[in-house]
Amino acid sequence: MAELCLGLATSHLAHIVNARDAGDSAKVAAFDAGYARLAAALREAAPDACLIVSAEHVNKFFIDNMPAFCMGLFESFSGPVESKARDVGYPWREVPSDPGLARYLIERGLDEGVDWAVSEFWEVDHGMMVPLHKLDPEGRVPMIPVFVNCASAPMPSTRRCFAVGRWLAEAIADWPGSRRVGIVATGGLSHSVGTLDQGRIDVAFDEWFLDRLCAGDGEALAGLGDAEMMEAGSSTGEVRSWIVLAGAFAGRRAERVFYAPIEGFDTGCAQAVYR
Amino acid sequence: MTAPPPASARYWLNRALFDLGDPACRREFGADRAAWLDRYPLDAGARAALEAPGWRVLLDRGALPNLVFKYFMLSGHPPGKFAAIAGETDEHG
């Protein structure tokens, strides 16, 4: 029996590493402090492997073949892919993965109705690499990337994301051996990218979302509709990754680590942890 | 180039934007924007929106916001100015 030992959630925007001056300095410092707390939690939990669940920003996955969910199956992956086009302010690197656990989850899912798309080569974007840069820059913890389509409708419903999270917890618990597994969810909270309301942050939505998460009320999060998330911003649907995490820790309370609407970052920035 | 296969107008608009993620495409796009756009079966409105660029028209026609934003940055605009600049664009946007 493996143990689901830790759940981390964080916004993943790159401003925290390459446009820090755009935000209020006190809020940016608090966001950094939140990252430090998450990194400490990761070190203390010492998982043998983690899943890192994130949106992707149409760098790899495109509408000619858009999966709802995809899992990486390889010894390692690399990124951030954006650094091939411009200086992103943090280094390209290779991240170790865990193909044994990934294959187990993929094969079990394909047998039980969680039909993962599979990627055997993946240059991931800032959605994963910024949090990894802040949480585990030396790549000590093997990470299995998990994509959730948050970029192009039709997208997986929040109900489905929650169910996939619940399924992940059950499958991880059945993983043979005494291994410790964590989940890192990234994205959100409210923000818009590439739309006319870019810069608007929906504090009320963010507070409601964090309140429900920290109350252990994942069922409420699993009731969010596409329209409600879109109303809170065109990219707010990235909270799907948080809802996968809430499903994995269903019924358990998360600890709120940080929240602030950071205007220059155009995002409601948040962090939480399940221990 | 052989004729592209049939697909939705939304697909080809997004295909053109997505392909700009490729460095070779960006070079060709920078060298001769019209010739590069000739590769895609775009209707006149979509083509005009890409050429202008017309940010609002791109969005209205179903361009994915993430791709529109990347095109915006590729066009040399500061990332934090999207709403201001897109909100000011003309009938093409």
CSV table of C-alpha atoms in Angstrom, one decimal:
chain,number,residue,atom,x,y,z
A,1,MET,CA,0.0,0.0,0.0
A,2,ALA,CA,1.4,3.4,-1.0
A,3,GLU,CA,0.5,6.5,1.0
A,4,LEU,CA,-0.8,9.7,-0.5
A,5,CYS,CA,1.4,11.8,1.8
A,6,LEU,CA,1.0,15.4,0.6
A,7,GLY,CA,-1.0,17.7,-1.6
A,8,LEU,CA,0.2,21.1,-2.7
A,9,ALA,CA,-1.6,23.7,-4.7
A,10,THR,CA,-0.2,26.9,-6.2
A,11,SER,CA,-0.7,29.4,-8.8
A,12,HIS,CA,1.9,28.9,-11.5
A,13,LEU,CA,2.4,32.3,-13.2
A,14,ALA,CA,5.9,33.2,-14.3
A,15,HIS,CA,5.8,36.7,-13.0
A,16,ILE,CA,7.1,35.4,-9.7
A,17,VAL,CA,10.5,34.7,-11.3
A,18,ASN,CA,10.7,37.1,-14.3
A,19,ALA,CA,8.4,40.1,-13.6
A,20,ARG,CA,8.5,40.5,-9.9
A,21,ASP,CA,8.6,44.3,-10.1
A,22,ALA,CA,5.1,44.2,-11.7
A,23,GLY,CA,3.5,43.4,-8.4
A,24,ASP,CA,3.2,45.0,-5.0
A,25,SER,CA,6.4,44.1,-3.3
A,26,ALA,CA,4.8,43.0,0.0
A,27,LYS,CA,2.4,40.7,-1.8
A,28,VAL,CA,5.2,39.3,-3.9
A,29,ALA,CA,7.2,38.7,-0.8
A,30,ALA,CA,4.3,36.9,0.8
A,31,PHE,CA,3.8,34.8,-2.4
A,32,ASP,CA,7.5,33.8,-2.2
A,33,ALA,CA,7.1,33.0,1.5
A,34,GLY,CA,4.2,30.7,0.6
A,35,TYR,CA,6.4,29.0,-2.0
A,36,ALA,CA,9.0,28.5,0.8
A,37,ARG,CA,6.4,26.9,3.0
A,38,LEU,CA,5.2,24.6,0.3
A,39,ALA,CA,8.9,23.7,-0.5
A,40,ALA,CA,9.4,22.9,3.2
A,41,ALA,CA,6.3,20.7,3.3
A,42,LEU,CA,7.6,18.9,0.2
A,43,ARG,CA,11.0,18.3,1.9
A,44,GLU,CA,9.4,17.2,5.2
A,45,ALA,CA,6.9,14.8,3.5
A,46,ALA,CA,9.8,13.3,1.4
A,47,PRO,CA,7.6,11.6,-1.2
A,48,ASP,CA,9.2,9.0,-3.4
A,49,ALA,CA,7.4,10.6,-6.3
A,50,CYS,CA,4.8,13.2,-7.1
A,51,LEU,CA,2.2,13.8,-9.8
A,52,ILE,CA,2.3,17.4,-11.0
A,53,VAL,CA,-1.2,18.4,-12.4
A,54,SER,CA,-1.5,21.5,-14.5
A,55,ALA,CA,-3.1,23.2,-17.4
A,56,GLU,CA,-1.0,23.7,-20.5
A,57,HIS,CA,-1.0,26.8,-22.5
A,58,VAL,CA,-1.4,25.5,-26.1
A,59,ASN,CA,2.3,24.9,-26.4
A,60,LYS,CA,2.1,21.1,-26.9
A,61,PHE,CA,-1.5,20.1,-26.9
A,62,PHE,CA,-3.6,21.5,-29.8
A,63,ILE,CA,-7.1,21.2,-31.1
A,64,ASP,CA,-6.1,18.6,-33.8
A,65,ASN,CA,-5.9,16.1,-31.0
A,66,MET,CA,-6.8,17.6,-27.6
A,67,PRO,CA,-7.0,15.2,-24.7
A,68,ALA,CA,-9.0,15.9,-21.6
A,69,PHE,CA,-6.2,14.3,-19.5
A,70,CYS,CA,-2.7,13.2,-20.3
A,71,MET,CA,0.0,11.5,-18.3
A,72,GLY,CA,3.7,11.5,-19.0
A,73,LEU,CA,5.4,8.1,-19.3
A,74,PHE,CA,9.2,8.5,-19.4
A,75,GLU,CA,12.3,8.5,-17.3
A,76,SER,CA,12.4,12.3,-17.4
A,77,PHE,CA,11.0,15.4,-19.0
A,78,SER,CA,12.2,18.9,-19.5
A,79,GLY,CA,11.2,22.6,-19.8
A,80,PRO,CA,10.2,25.3,-19.8
A,81,VAL,CA,9.4,25.1,-23.5
A,82,GLU,CA,8.9,28.9,-23.7
A,83,SER,CA,12.7,29.4,-23.1
A,84,LYS,CA,13.2,28.2,-26.7
A,85,ALA,CA,11.7,31.4,-27.9
A,86,ARG,CA,12.8,34.0,-25.3
A,87,ASP,CA,14.6,34.4,-22.0
A,88,VAL,CA,12.1,33.4,-19.3
A,89,GLY,CA,14.3,34.2,-16.3
A,90,TYR,CA,14.7,30.6,-15.0
A,91,PRO,CA,16.7,27.7,-16.4
A,92,TRP,CA,15.8,25.0,-18.8
A,93,ARG,CA,16.4,21.7,-17.0
A,94,GLU,CA,15.6,18.0,-17.0
A,95,VAL,CA,13.2,16.7,-14.3
A,96,PRO,CA,13.3,13.0,-13.3
A,97,SER,CA,10.1,11.1,-13.5
A,98,ASP,CA,8.8,7.8,-12.4
A,99,PRO,CA,7.7,5.6,-15.3
A,100,GLY,CA,6.9,2.6,-13.1
A,101,LEU,CA,4.2,4.5,-11.2
A,102,ALA,CA,3.1,6.3,-14.3
A,103,ARG,CA,2.6,3.0,-16.2
A,104,TYR,CA,0.7,1.5,-13.3
A,105,LEU,CA,-1.6,4.5,-13.2
A,106,ILE,CA,-2.1,4.6,-16.9
A,107,GLU,CA,-2.8,0.9,-17.3
A,108,ARG,CA,-5.1,0.8,-14.3
A,109,GLY,CA,-6.9,3.8,-15.6
A,110,LEU,CA,-7.4,2.4,-19.0
A,111,ASP,CA,-8.9,-0.7,-17.3
A,112,GLU,CA,-11.2,1.3,-15.0
A,113,GLY,CA,-12.5,4.1,-17.2
A,114,VAL,CA,-9.9,6.8,-16.7
A,115,ASP,CA,-8.7,6.9,-20.3
A,116,TRP,CA,-5.4,8.7,-20.1
A,117,ALA,CA,-3.8,10.0,-23.1
A,118,VAL,CA,-0.1,9.1,-22.9
A,119,SER,CA,2.9,11.2,-23.7
A,120,GLU,CA,6.4,9.7,-24.0
A,121,PHE,CA,8.1,13.0,-24.8
A,122,TRP,CA,7.1,16.3,-23.3
A,123,GLU,CA,8.7,19.6,-23.0
A,124,VAL,CA,6.5,21.2,-20.4
A,125,ASP,CA,5.7,24.9,-20.1
A,126,HIS,CA,5.7,27.3,-17.2
A,127,GLY,CA,2.6,25.7,-15.7
A,128,MET,CA,4.8,23.0,-14.3
A,129,MET,CA,8.3,24.5,-14.5
A,130,VAL,CA,7.7,27.6,-12.5
A,131,PRO,CA,6.3,25.7,-9.5
A,132,LEU,CA,9.1,23.1,-9.8
A,133,HIS,CA,11.7,25.9,-10.0
A,134,LYS,CA,10.3,27.2,-6.7
A,135,LEU,CA,9.6,24.0,-4.9
A,136,ASP,CA,12.3,21.6,-6.0
A,137,PRO,CA,14.9,23.3,-8.2
A,138,GLU,CA,17.4,20.5,-7.8
A,139,GLY,CA,15.0,17.9,-9.0
A,140,ARG,CA,15.2,15.6,-6.0
A,141,VAL,CA,11.6,14.4,-6.2
A,142,PRO,CA,10.6,12.4,-9.4
A,143,MET,CA,7.6,14.1,-11.0
A,144,ILE,CA,5.0,12.6,-13.2
A,145,PRO,CA,3.3,15.4,-15.4
A,146,VAL,CA,-0.4,15.3,-15.7
A,147,PHE,CA,-2.2,17.6,-18.1
A,148,VAL,CA,-5.7,18.8,-17.7
A,149,ASN,CA,-7.3,20.6,-20.7
A,150,CYS,CA,-8.1,24.0,-19.4
A,151,ALA,CA,-7.4,25.9,-22.6
A,152,SER,CA,-9.9,24.8,-25.3
A,153,ALA,CA,-13.5,24.0,-25.0
A,154,PRO,CA,-15.0,21.4,-24.6
A,155,MET,CA,-13.0,20.8,-21.4
A,156,PRO,CA,-13.4,18.2,-18.7
A,157,SER,CA,-16.2,19.1,-16.3
A,158,THR,CA,-15.2,19.9,-12.7
A,159,ARG,CA,-17.2,16.9,-11.7
A,160,ARG,CA,-15.0,14.7,-13.9
A,161,CYS,CA,-11.8,16.4,-12.5
A,162,PHE,CA,-12.9,15.7,-9.0
A,163,ALA,CA,-13.7,12.1,-9.9
A,164,VAL,CA,-10.3,11.6,-11.5
A,165,GLY,CA,-8.7,12.9,-8.4
A,166,ARG,CA,-10.7,10.4,-6.2
A,167,TRP,CA,-9.7,7.7,-8.6
A,168,LEU,CA,-6.0,8.7,-8.4
A,169,ALA,CA,-6.1,8.5,-4.6
A,170,GLU,CA,-7.6,5.0,-4.7
A,171,ALA,CA,-5.1,3.8,-7.3
A,172,ILE,CA,-2.2,5.3,-5.5
A,173,ALA,CA,-3.3,3.6,-2.3
A,174,ASP,CA,-3.3,0.3,-4.1
A,175,TRP,CA,0.2,0.8,-5.5
A,176,PRO,CA,2.2,-2.1,-4.2
A,177,GLY,CA,5.0,-1.4,-1.8
A,178,SER,CA,5.5,1.1,1.0
A,179,ARG,CA,6.0,4.2,-1.2
A,180,ARG,CA,5.0,7.8,-0.5
A,181,VAL,CA,3.3,9.8,-3.2
A,182,GLY,CA,2.4,13.4,-3.4
A,183,ILE,CA,0.3,15.5,-5.8
A,184,VAL,CA,1.2,19.1,-6.8
A,185,ALA,CA,-1.6,21.0,-8.5
A,186,THR,CA,-0.9,24.3,-10.3
A,187,GLY,CA,-2.8,27.1,-12.0
A,188,GLY,CA,-5.4,29.8,-11.3
A,189,LEU,CA,-7.0,31.3,-9.4
A,190,SER,CA,-9.0,33.9,-11.2
A,191,HIS,CA,-7.3,35.5,-14.2
A,192,SER,CA,-7.7,36.2,-17.8
A,193,VAL,CA,-5.1,35.9,-20.5
A,194,GLY,CA,-5.5,37.2,-24.0
A,195,THR,CA,-9.0,38.6,-23.5
A,196,LEU,CA,-10.2,42.1,-23.0
A,197,ASP,CA,-10.7,41.6,-19.3
A,198,GLN,CA,-7.1,40.7,-18.8
A,199,GLY,CA,-6.1,42.3,-15.5
A,200,ARG,CA,-9.4,41.8,-13.8
A,201,ILE,CA,-9.2,39.6,-10.7
A,202,ASP,CA,-12.4,38.1,-9.2
A,203,VAL,CA,-11.6,38.2,-5.5
A,204,ALA,CA,-15.1,37.0,-4.5
A,205,PHE,CA,-14.7,33.9,-6.6
A,206,ASP,CA,-11.2,33.2,-5.3
A,207,GLU,CA,-12.2,33.6,-1.7
A,208,TRP,CA,-15.2,31.3,-2.2
A,209,PHE,CA,-13.0,28.7,-3.9
A,210,LEU,CA,-10.3,28.7,-1.2
A,211,ASP,CA,-13.0,28.7,1.5
A,212,ARG,CA,-14.6,25.6,0.1
A,213,LEU,CA,-11.2,23.9,-0.5
A,214,CYS,CA,-10.1,24.6,3.1
A,215,ALA,CA,-13.4,23.4,4.4
A,216,GLY,CA,-13.0,20.1,2.7
A,217,ASP,CA,-16.0,20.8,0.6
A,218,GLY,CA,-14.7,19.4,-2.7
A,219,GLU,CA,-18.2,18.6,-3.7
A,220,ALA,CA,-19.0,22.3,-4.0
A,221,LEU,CA,-15.9,22.8,-6.2
A,222,ALA,CA,-17.1,19.8,-8.3
A,223,GLY,CA,-20.3,21.7,-8.9
A,224,LEU,CA,-18.7,24.6,-10.6
A,225,GLY,CA,-19.9,25.2,-14.1
A,226,ASP,CA,-17.9,26.4,-17.1
A,227,ALA,CA,-19.9,29.6,-17.2
A,228,GLU,CA,-19.1,30.4,-13.5
A,229,MET,CA,-15.4,29.9,-14.1
A,230,MET,CA,-15.4,31.9,-17.3
A,231,GLU,CA,-17.3,34.7,-15.5
A,232,ALA,CA,-14.3,34.8,-13.1
A,233,GLY,CA,-11.8,35.1,-16.0
A,234,SER,CA,-11.0,33.4,-19.3
A,235,SER,CA,-8.2,31.3,-17.7
A,236,THR,CA,-9.8,30.7,-14.3
A,237,GLY,CA,-10.7,27.2,-15.5
A,238,GLU,CA,-7.2,26.3,-14.6
A,239,VAL,CA,-8.7,25.6,-11.1
A,240,ARG,CA,-9.5,22.2,-12.6
A,241,SER,CA,-6.1,21.1,-11.5
A,242,TRP,CA,-6.9,22.1,-7.9
A,243,ILE,CA,-10.2,20.2,-8.2
A,244,VAL,CA,-8.3,17.1,-9.2
A,245,LEU,CA,-6.3,17.6,-6.0
A,246,ALA,CA,-9.4,18.2,-4.0
A,247,GLY,CA,-10.8,14.9,-5.3
A,248,ALA,CA,-7.7,13.0,-4.3
A,249,PHE,CA,-8.0,14.5,-0.8
A,250,ALA,CA,-11.8,14.3,-0.7
A,251,GLY,CA,-13.3,15.1,2.7
A,252,ARG,CA,-10.1,16.5,4.0
A,253,ARG,CA,-9.4,20.1,4.8
A,254,ALA,CA,-6.7,22.0,3.1
A,255,GLU,CA,-4.6,24.6,4.8
A,256,ARG,CA,-4.7,28.0,3.2
A,257,VAL,CA,-1.1,29.2,2.8
A,258,PHE,CA,-1.4,32.3,0.8
A,259,TYR,CA,-3.9,34.4,-1.2
A,260,ALA,CA,-3.6,37.9,-2.6
A,261,PRO,CA,-4.9,39.5,-5.8
A,262,ILE,CA,-1.7,40.8,-7.3
A,263,GLU,CA,-2.8,43.4,-9.7
A,264,GLY,CA,0.4,43.7,-11.7
A,265,PHE,CA,0.4,39.9,-12.1
A,266,ASP,CA,-3.2,40.0,-13.3
A,267,THR,CA,-4.0,37.0,-11.2
A,268,GLY,CA,-5.6,36.0,-7.9
A,269,CYS,CA,-2.5,34.2,-6.5
A,270,ALA,CA,-3.0,31.4,-4.1
A,271,GLN,CA,-1.4,28.5,-2.4
A,272,ALA,CA,-2.7,25.7,-0.2
A,273,VAL,CA,-1.5,22.4,1.3
A,274,TYR,CA,-3.1,19.1,2.3
A,275,ARG,CA,-0.9,17.2,4.8
B,1,MET,CA,1.8,23.2,-51.2
B,2,THR,CA,-1.1,20.9,-51.7
B,3,ALA,CA,-4.5,22.1,-50.6
B,4,PRO,CA,-5.0,21.8,-46.9
B,5,PRO,CA,-7.7,19.3,-45.9
B,6,PRO,CA,-11.1,20.5,-44.9
B,7,ALA,CA,-11.5,21.7,-41.4
B,8,SER,CA,-13.4,24.4,-39.5
B,9,ALA,CA,-12.5,28.1,-40.0
B,10,ARG,CA,-11.7,28.1,-36.2
B,11,TYR,CA,-9.2,25.3,-36.7
B,12,TRP,CA,-7.2,27.1,-39.4
B,13,LEU,CA,-7.2,30.3,-37.6
B,14,ASN,CA,-5.8,28.6,-34.5
B,15,ARG,CA,-3.5,26.5,-36.6
B,16,ALA,CA,-1.8,29.6,-38.0
B,17,LEU,CA,-1.4,31.0,-34.6
B,18,PHE,CA,-0.2,27.7,-33.1
B,19,ASP,CA,2.4,27.3,-35.9
B,20,LEU,CA,4.0,30.6,-34.9
B,21,GLY,CA,5.3,28.7,-31.9
B,22,ASP,CA,7.7,27.1,-34.3
B,23,PRO,CA,10.9,29.2,-34.8
B,24,ALA,CA,11.1,28.4,-38.5
B,25,CYS,CA,7.5,29.6,-39.0
B,26,ARG,CA,8.3,32.8,-37.1
B,27,ARG,CA,11.2,33.5,-39.3
B,28,GLU,CA,9.1,33.0,-42.5
B,29,PHE,CA,6.3,35.0,-41.0
B,30,GLY,CA,8.6,37.8,-40.2
B,31,ALA,CA,10.1,37.7,-43.7
B,32,ASP,CA,6.9,37.7,-45.7
B,33,ARG,CA,3.7,37.7,-43.7
B,34,ALA,CA,1.4,37.5,-46.7
B,35,ALA,CA,3.2,34.5,-48.2
B,36,TRP,CA,3.1,32.7,-44.9
B,37,LEU,CA,-0.6,33.3,-44.5
B,38,ASP,CA,-1.2,32.0,-48.0
B,39,ARG,CA,-0.5,28.5,-46.6
B,40,TYR,CA,-3.7,28.6,-44.6
B,41,PRO,CA,-7.3,28.5,-46.0
B,42,LEU,CA,-8.4,31.5,-44.2
B,43,ASP,CA,-11.4,33.6,-45.1
B,44,ALA,CA,-10.8,37.3,-45.8
B,45,GLY,CA,-11.9,38.4,-42.3
B,46,ALA,CA,-9.6,36.0,-40.5
B,47,ARG,CA,-6.7,36.8,-42.7
B,48,ALA,CA,-7.2,40.5,-42.2
B,49,ALA,CA,-7.4,40.0,-38.4
B,50,LEU,CA,-4.1,38.1,-38.5
B,51,GLU,CA,-2.4,40.7,-40.7
B,52,ALA,CA,-3.6,43.8,-38.8
B,53,PRO,CA,-3.5,42.2,-36.2
B,54,GLY,CA,-7.1,42.7,-34.9
B,55,TRP,CA,-7.1,41.2,-31.5
B,56,ARG,CA,-10.9,41.4,-30.9
B,57,VAL,CA,-11.7,39.9,-34.2
B,58,LEU,CA,-9.4,37.0,-33.6
B,59,LEU,CA,-11.1,36.3,-30.3
B,60,ASP,CA,-14.6,36.7,-31.8
B,61,ARG,CA,-13.7,34.2,-34.5
B,62,GLY,CA,-12.7,31.6,-31.9
B,63,ALA,CA,-9.0,32.1,-31.6
B,64,LEU,CA,-7.8,30.6,-28.4
B,65,PRO,CA,-6.9,33.3,-25.9
B,66,ASN,CA,-3.6,31.8,-25.0
B,67,LEU,CA,-2.6,31.8,-28.7
B,68,VAL,CA,-3.8,35.3,-29.2
B,69,PHE,CA,-1.7,36.4,-26.2
B,70,LYS,CA,1.4,34.7,-27.6
B,71,TYR,CA,0.8,36.5,-30.9
B,72,PHE,CA,0.4,39.7,-29.0
B,73,MET,CA,3.8,39.3,-27.3
B,74,LEU,CA,5.4,38.2,-30.6
B,75,SER,CA,4.2,41.5,-32.0
B,76,GLY,CA,6.4,43.3,-29.5
B,77,HIS,CA,3.7,44.5,-27.1
B,78,PRO,CA,4.3,44.5,-23.3
B,79,PRO,CA,2.3,41.6,-21.8
B,80,GLY,CA,0.5,43.8,-19.3
B,81,LYS,CA,-1.0,46.0,-22.0
B,82,PHE,CA,-3.2,43.5,-23.8
B,83,ALA,CA,-6.5,44.8,-22.6
B,84,ALA,CA,-5.6,48.4,-23.2
B,85,ILE,CA,-4.2,47.8,-26.7
B,86,ALA,CA,-6.8,45.2,-27.8
B,87,GLY,CA,-9.5,47.5,-26.6
B,88,GLU,CA,-8.3,50.3,-28.8
B,89,THR,CA,-8.0,48.4,-32.1
B,90,ASP,CA,-10.0,49.4,-35.2
B,91,GLU,CA,-12.7,47.6,-37.2
B,92,HIS,CA,-10.2,44.7,-37.7
B,93,GLY,CA,-10.1,44.3,-34.0
